[in-house]
């Protein structure tokens, strides 16, 4: 198992033990923001780690939103997909986050990240969806990958509040 996979396993385990409702919602929100899609159709998170998909399922269930985990065999291995697709559940999810699903640009709503533990929960689940980390023995590097430019910009203050010093990646030629 890679160092990044081990980190995801540990983060996923910790995410299951969040106590406060605001932190559970912030964790679910981190999943939504960094999922494959989060819009009027619903939400889909794809991952190679079953535990990550199960954590997403449990966090959303604790918020009153039901989704399902599917196993999708691929030539490279199984992909686990957590999805919220039922219209009533999609409506509940958007109500939970104060979104409609038709926003032209997804912004992080600071009102959904209320305390320092919420910040940690949000960043942790965002990492589960779109993050990677290299072994500190080699050169510590934490990356969040998303095609949503506004999320990249707005994530910076969250990382700074956790005493992480984000840098802007160099442009590639």
Short mmCIF file of C-alpha atoms in Angstrom, two decimals:
data_model
loop_
_atom_site.label_atom_id
_atom_site.label_comp_id
_atom_site.label_asym_id
_atom_site.label_seq_id
_atom_site.Cartn_x
_atom_site.Cartn_y
_atom_site.Cartn_z
CA UNK A 1 0.00 0.00 0.00
CA UNK A 2 1.35 3.43 -0.96
CA UNK A 3 2.00 6.18 1.55
CA UNK A 4 -0.91 8.20 0.07
CA UNK A 5 -3.25 5.21 0.42
CA UNK A 6 -2.19 4.75 4.04
CA UNK A 7 -2.85 8.44 4.69
CA UNK A 8 -6.31 8.15 3.11
CA UNK A 9 -7.12 5.08 5.24
CA UNK A 10 -6.16 6.92 8.44
CA UNK A 11 -8.12 10.05 7.46
CA UNK A 12 -11.15 7.98 6.49
CA UNK A 13 -11.10 6.18 9.85
CA UNK A 14 -10.91 9.48 11.74
CA UNK A 15 -13.74 10.95 9.68
CA UNK A 16 -16.05 8.21 10.94
CA UNK A 17 -15.64 9.49 14.50
CA UNK A 18 -16.64 13.13 14.09
CA UNK A 19 -18.88 14.15 16.98
CA UNK A 20 -20.48 17.52 16.29
CA UNK A 21 -23.21 17.88 13.66
CA UNK A 22 -21.52 20.95 12.16
CA UNK A 23 -18.31 18.96 11.64
CA UNK A 24 -20.15 16.04 10.03
CA UNK A 25 -21.83 18.48 7.64
CA UNK A 26 -18.49 20.18 6.87
CA UNK A 27 -16.96 16.77 6.11
CA UNK A 28 -19.86 15.89 3.78
CA UNK A 29 -19.45 19.32 2.17
CA UNK A 30 -15.74 18.62 1.53
CA UNK A 31 -16.77 15.46 -0.29
CA UNK A 32 -19.37 17.33 -2.33
CA UNK A 33 -16.99 20.11 -3.36
CA UNK A 34 -14.24 17.74 -4.49
CA UNK A 35 -16.38 14.91 -5.89
CA UNK A 36 -16.39 14.02 -9.58
CA UNK A 37 -19.62 15.97 -9.88
CA UNK A 38 -21.90 17.90 -7.53
CA UNK A 39 -24.74 19.55 -9.41
CA UNK A 40 -28.44 19.32 -10.21
CA UNK A 41 -28.00 15.64 -11.20
CA UNK A 42 -26.70 14.84 -7.73
CA UNK A 43 -23.27 13.81 -6.55
CA UNK A 44 -20.75 11.18 -7.63
CA UNK A 45 -17.47 10.37 -5.91
CA UNK A 46 -15.20 7.79 -7.52
CA UNK A 47 -12.32 6.23 -5.61
CA UNK A 48 -10.13 3.16 -5.60
CA UNK A 49 -10.62 2.80 -1.85
CA UNK A 50 -13.82 1.21 -0.64
CA UNK A 51 -13.44 2.79 2.82
CA UNK A 52 -13.52 6.28 1.31
CA UNK A 53 -16.81 5.53 -0.46
CA UNK A 54 -18.26 4.00 2.73
CA UNK A 55 -17.20 7.04 4.76
CA UNK A 56 -18.97 9.31 2.26
CA UNK A 57 -22.07 7.15 2.53
CA UNK A 58 -22.04 7.28 6.35
CA UNK A 59 -21.33 11.02 6.61
CA UNK A 60 -24.17 11.90 4.26
CA UNK A 61 -26.50 9.46 6.06
CA UNK A 62 -25.70 11.22 9.34
CA UNK A 63 -26.82 14.44 7.61
CA UNK A 64 -30.10 12.82 6.51
CA UNK A 65 -29.10 12.24 2.87
CA UNK A 66 -29.09 8.70 1.49
CA UNK A 67 -26.73 7.57 -1.24
CA UNK A 68 -25.38 4.26 -2.51
CA UNK A 69 -21.97 2.71 -3.07
CA UNK A 70 -21.42 0.75 -6.27
CA UNK A 71 -18.45 -1.41 -7.26
CA UNK A 72 -17.35 -0.88 -10.85
CA UNK A 73 -14.82 -3.39 -12.15
CA UNK A 74 -12.20 -1.86 -14.43
CA UNK A 75 -9.18 -3.43 -16.14
CA UNK A 76 -6.96 -1.56 -13.66
CA UNK A 77 -9.01 -2.69 -10.64
CA UNK A 78 -12.26 -1.94 -8.88
CA UNK A 79 -13.51 1.64 -8.67
CA UNK A 80 -15.94 2.41 -5.87
CA UNK A 81 -18.56 4.99 -6.61
CA UNK A 82 -20.63 6.77 -4.00
CA UNK A 83 -23.59 8.44 -5.60
CA UNK A 84 -26.62 10.50 -4.64
CA UNK A 85 -28.98 10.36 -7.60
CA UNK A 86 -32.54 9.95 -6.31
CA UNK A 87 -34.35 13.29 -6.86
CA UNK A 88 -35.57 13.59 -3.25
CA UNK A 89 -32.08 12.87 -1.88
CA UNK A 90 -30.50 15.32 -4.35
CA UNK A 91 -32.96 17.97 -3.13
CA UNK A 92 -32.05 17.21 0.52
CA UNK A 93 -28.35 17.40 -0.26
CA UNK A 94 -28.68 20.81 -1.90
CA UNK A 95 -30.88 22.01 0.95
CA UNK A 96 -28.20 20.84 3.42
CA UNK A 97 -25.53 22.93 1.69
CA UNK A 98 -27.66 25.87 0.57
CA UNK A 99 -27.00 25.12 -3.09
CA UNK A 100 -29.24 24.51 -6.08
CA UNK A 101 -26.97 22.43 -8.30
CA UNK A 102 -27.17 24.96 -11.09
CA UNK A 103 -24.47 27.33 -9.78
CA UNK A 104 -22.17 28.41 -12.58
CA UNK A 105 -19.15 28.35 -10.27
CA UNK A 106 -18.87 26.41 -7.03
CA UNK A 107 -17.70 28.54 -4.10
CA UNK A 108 -16.86 27.29 -0.60
CA UNK A 109 -19.51 28.62 1.77
CA UNK A 110 -17.68 29.67 4.97
CA UNK A 111 -20.98 29.40 6.85
CA UNK A 112 -20.73 25.62 6.49
CA UNK A 113 -17.29 25.55 8.14
CA UNK A 114 -18.04 26.89 11.59
CA UNK A 115 -15.25 25.81 13.93
CA UNK A 116 -11.63 24.69 13.74
CA UNK A 117 -12.72 21.04 13.77
CA UNK A 118 -15.03 21.82 10.82
CA UNK A 119 -12.01 23.18 8.91
CA UNK A 120 -10.09 20.00 9.64
CA UNK A 121 -13.07 17.79 8.67
CA UNK A 122 -13.60 19.70 5.41
CA UNK A 123 -9.93 19.55 4.40
CA UNK A 124 -9.69 15.88 5.37
CA UNK A 125 -12.58 14.76 3.20
CA UNK A 126 -11.50 17.07 0.37
CA UNK A 127 -8.18 15.21 0.53
CA UNK A 128 -10.00 11.86 0.35
CA UNK A 129 -11.63 12.98 -2.90
CA UNK A 130 -8.90 14.89 -4.64
CA UNK A 131 -5.70 14.81 -2.67
CA UNK A 132 -2.40 13.04 -2.71
CA UNK A 133 0.66 13.13 -0.51
CA UNK A 134 4.22 11.92 -0.91
CA UNK A 135 6.22 10.15 1.74
CA UNK A 136 7.88 12.67 4.11
CA UNK A 137 11.03 10.50 3.93
CA UNK A 138 11.29 11.47 0.25
CA UNK A 139 10.07 15.08 0.31
CA UNK A 140 6.79 16.00 1.92
CA UNK A 141 4.29 17.26 -0.65
CA UNK A 142 0.52 17.50 -0.26
CA UNK A 143 -1.61 18.22 -3.34
CA UNK A 144 -5.30 18.84 -3.93
CA UNK A 145 -6.43 18.22 -7.49
CA UNK A 146 -9.59 19.78 -8.85
CA UNK A 147 -10.70 21.34 -12.06
CA UNK A 148 -12.74 23.90 -10.10
CA UNK A 149 -10.53 27.00 -10.11
CA UNK A 150 -12.55 28.85 -7.46
CA UNK A 151 -12.15 25.95 -5.04
CA UNK A 152 -8.39 26.07 -5.45
CA UNK A 153 -8.36 29.79 -4.63
CA UNK A 154 -10.76 29.54 -1.70
CA UNK A 155 -9.12 26.43 -0.21
CA UNK A 156 -5.95 28.44 0.46
CA UNK A 157 -7.32 30.27 3.57
CA UNK A 158 -8.56 26.95 4.97
CA UNK A 159 -5.10 25.45 4.59
CA UNK A 160 -3.47 28.52 6.12
CA UNK A 161 -5.78 28.22 9.15
CA UNK A 162 -4.36 24.71 9.67
CA UNK A 163 -0.79 26.09 9.58
CA UNK A 164 -0.20 24.61 6.13
CA UNK A 165 1.60 26.83 3.67
CA UNK A 166 0.13 26.29 0.23
CA UNK A 167 2.09 27.19 -2.84
CA UNK A 168 0.87 27.77 -6.37
CA UNK A 169 2.14 25.07 -8.71
CA UNK A 170 4.57 26.21 -11.37
CA UNK A 171 3.14 26.58 -14.84
CA UNK A 172 3.94 23.71 -17.13
CA UNK A 173 5.41 24.28 -20.56
#
